[in-house]
C-alpha positions as CSV (number, residue, x, y, z in Angstrom):
1,X,177.3,38.2,-71.8
2,X,175.9,41.6,-72.6
3,X,174.4,42.4,-76.0
4,X,177.1,44.6,-77.7
5,X,174.7,46.0,-80.3
6,X,175.0,49.7,-80.2
7,X,177.2,50.0,-77.1
8,X,180.3,51.1,-78.9
9,X,178.4,53.9,-80.7
10,X,176.7,54.9,-77.4
11,X,180.1,55.0,-75.7
12,X,181.8,57.0,-78.4
13,X,178.9,59.4,-78.6
14,X,178.5,60.1,-74.9
15,X,181.9,59.6,-73.1
16,X,183.2,63.2,-73.5
17,X,179.9,64.7,-72.2
18,X,179.9,62.4,-69.2
19,X,183.5,62.9,-68.4
20,X,183.0,66.7,-68.6
21,X,180.0,66.5,-66.3
22,X,181.7,64.3,-63.7
23,X,184.8,66.4,-63.9
24,X,182.8,69.5,-63.0
25,X,181.3,67.6,-60.1
26,X,184.6,66.4,-58.7
27,X,187.1,69.0,-59.8
28,X,189.6,66.2,-60.3
29,X,190.2,64.7,-63.8
30,X,191.5,61.4,-62.5
31,X,188.6,60.9,-60.1
32,X,186.2,61.8,-62.9
33,X,187.8,59.3,-65.3
34,X,187.6,56.6,-62.7
35,X,183.9,57.2,-61.9
36,X,182.9,57.4,-65.6
37,X,184.9,54.3,-66.4
38,X,183.1,52.4,-63.6
39,X,179.7,53.7,-64.8
40,X,180.4,52.5,-68.3
41,X,181.5,49.1,-67.0
42,X,178.2,48.8,-65.2
43,X,176.3,49.9,-68.3
44,X,178.1,47.3,-70.4
45,X,177.3,44.6,-67.9
46,X,173.6,45.6,-68.1
47,X,173.5,46.8,-71.7
48,X,170.6,44.5,-72.8
49,X,168.5,46.4,-70.2
50,X,170.1,49.9,-70.3
51,X,169.9,50.3,-74.1
52,X,166.1,49.9,-73.8
53,X,165.8,53.0,-71.5
54,X,164.5,56.2,-73.0
55,X,167.8,57.9,-72.2
56,X,170.7,55.4,-71.5
57,X,173.1,58.3,-71.1
58,X,171.0,59.7,-68.2
59,X,171.3,56.3,-66.5
60,X,175.1,56.3,-66.9
61,X,175.3,59.9,-65.8
62,X,173.4,59.1,-62.6
63,X,175.6,56.1,-61.9
64,X,178.8,58.0,-62.5
65,X,177.7,60.9,-60.3
66,X,176.7,58.4,-57.5
67,X,180.1,56.7,-57.8
68,X,181.9,60.1,-57.6
69,X,179.8,61.2,-54.6
70,X,180.4,57.9,-52.9
71,X,184.2,58.2,-53.4
72,X,184.0,61.8,-52.1
73,X,182.1,60.7,-49.0
74,X,184.7,58.0,-48.4
75,X,187.6,60.5,-48.6
76,X,185.7,62.9,-46.4
77,X,185.2,60.2,-43.8
78,X,188.9,59.4,-43.9
79,X,189.7,63.0,-43.4
80,X,187.4,63.3,-40.4
81,X,188.9,60.2,-38.9
82,X,192.4,61.7,-39.4
83,X,191.3,64.9,-37.6
84,X,189.6,62.9,-34.8
85,X,192.5,60.6,-34.2
86,X,195.4,62.9,-35.1
87,X,198.3,62.3,-37.4
88,X,200.1,59.0,-37.4
89,X,203.4,59.1,-35.7
90,X,206.1,59.8,-38.2
91,X,208.6,57.1,-38.9
92,X,212.2,58.2,-38.2
93,X,214.5,58.5,-41.1
94,X,217.1,55.7,-41.5
95,X,220.4,56.2,-39.7
96,X,223.6,56.3,-41.7
97,X,224.4,52.9,-40.3
98,X,221.2,51.5,-41.7
99,X,221.9,53.0,-45.1
100,X,225.4,51.5,-45.1
101,X,224.1,48.0,-44.1
102,X,221.4,48.1,-46.8
103,X,223.9,49.2,-49.4
104,X,226.2,46.4,-48.3
105,X,223.4,43.9,-48.4
106,X,222.6,44.9,-52.0
107,X,226.0,43.9,-53.0
108,X,225.5,40.3,-51.8
109,X,224.2,37.6,-54.0
110,X,220.4,37.3,-53.8
111,X,220.5,33.9,-52.0
112,X,222.8,35.2,-49.3
113,X,220.8,38.4,-49.0
114,X,217.5,36.5,-48.7
115,X,218.9,34.1,-46.1
116,X,220.3,36.9,-44.0
117,X,217.0,38.9,-44.2
118,X,214.8,36.0,-43.2
119,X,217.1,34.8,-40.4
120,X,218.1,38.2,-38.9
121,X,215.3,40.6,-39.8
122,X,212.3,38.2,-39.7
123,X,213.7,36.1,-36.9
124,X,213.1,32.8,-38.7
125,X,215.0,29.7,-37.5
126,X,217.4,28.1,-40.1
127,X,215.0,25.2,-40.7
128,X,212.2,27.7,-41.6
129,X,214.5,29.7,-43.8
130,X,215.4,26.4,-45.6
131,X,211.7,25.7,-46.1
132,X,211.0,29.2,-47.3
133,X,213.9,29.3,-49.8
134,X,213.5,25.6,-50.8
135,X,217.2,24.9,-50.0
136,X,218.8,22.3,-47.7
137,X,219.5,23.4,-44.1
138,X,223.3,23.0,-44.8
139,X,223.0,25.4,-47.8
140,X,221.2,28.0,-45.7
141,X,223.9,27.8,-43.0
142,X,226.6,28.2,-45.7
143,X,224.7,31.2,-47.2
144,X,224.4,32.8,-43.8
145,X,228.1,32.2,-43.0
146,X,229.3,33.5,-46.4
147,X,226.9,36.4,-46.2
148,X,228.1,37.5,-42.8
149,X,231.7,37.2,-43.9
150,X,231.0,39.3,-47.0
151,X,229.1,41.9,-45.0
152,X,231.9,42.2,-42.5
153,X,234.3,42.8,-45.4
154,X,232.0,45.3,-47.1
155,X,231.3,47.2,-43.9
156,X,235.0,47.3,-43.0
157,X,235.7,48.8,-46.4
158,X,233.1,51.4,-45.9
159,X,234.6,52.2,-42.5
160,X,238.1,52.4,-43.9
161,X,236.9,54.7,-46.7
162,X,235.2,57.0,-44.2
163,X,238.3,57.1,-42.1
164,X,240.4,58.0,-45.1
165,X,238.0,60.8,-46.0
166,X,238.0,62.3,-42.5
């Protein structure tokens, strides 16, 4: 465990200067805060050695600036890859049918909703749904049956309401 003698005073006395320095480097306060925090963590882990340096703040400053530059390079590499490979295909917006089904599913009890999602969306067999939900196979079958019946009723109500509004 690091020797804590003097670290708190060192931190309080230098944190604003270091944050200001890294902020000027990055132009982004959140990135600067992250880099400085990481640098202080590394200093804390090596405090018994770092406190013996002529200028511990210089050590933390170098570490923080290297962390910031490393993050910047990583972002730059991702941007280059994005330009090289092009934009990802956009995901189409959900249809009104999808929105209605999701809204109806939300109105079901959690056990029925989970069973329906695992069985129909994940394609799991009833026995696997039973294992996943830690319920007997018969219970899963009942949840699926009740869930389908409830969904049919909820979706029919939605259709009737839409017809009345039209």
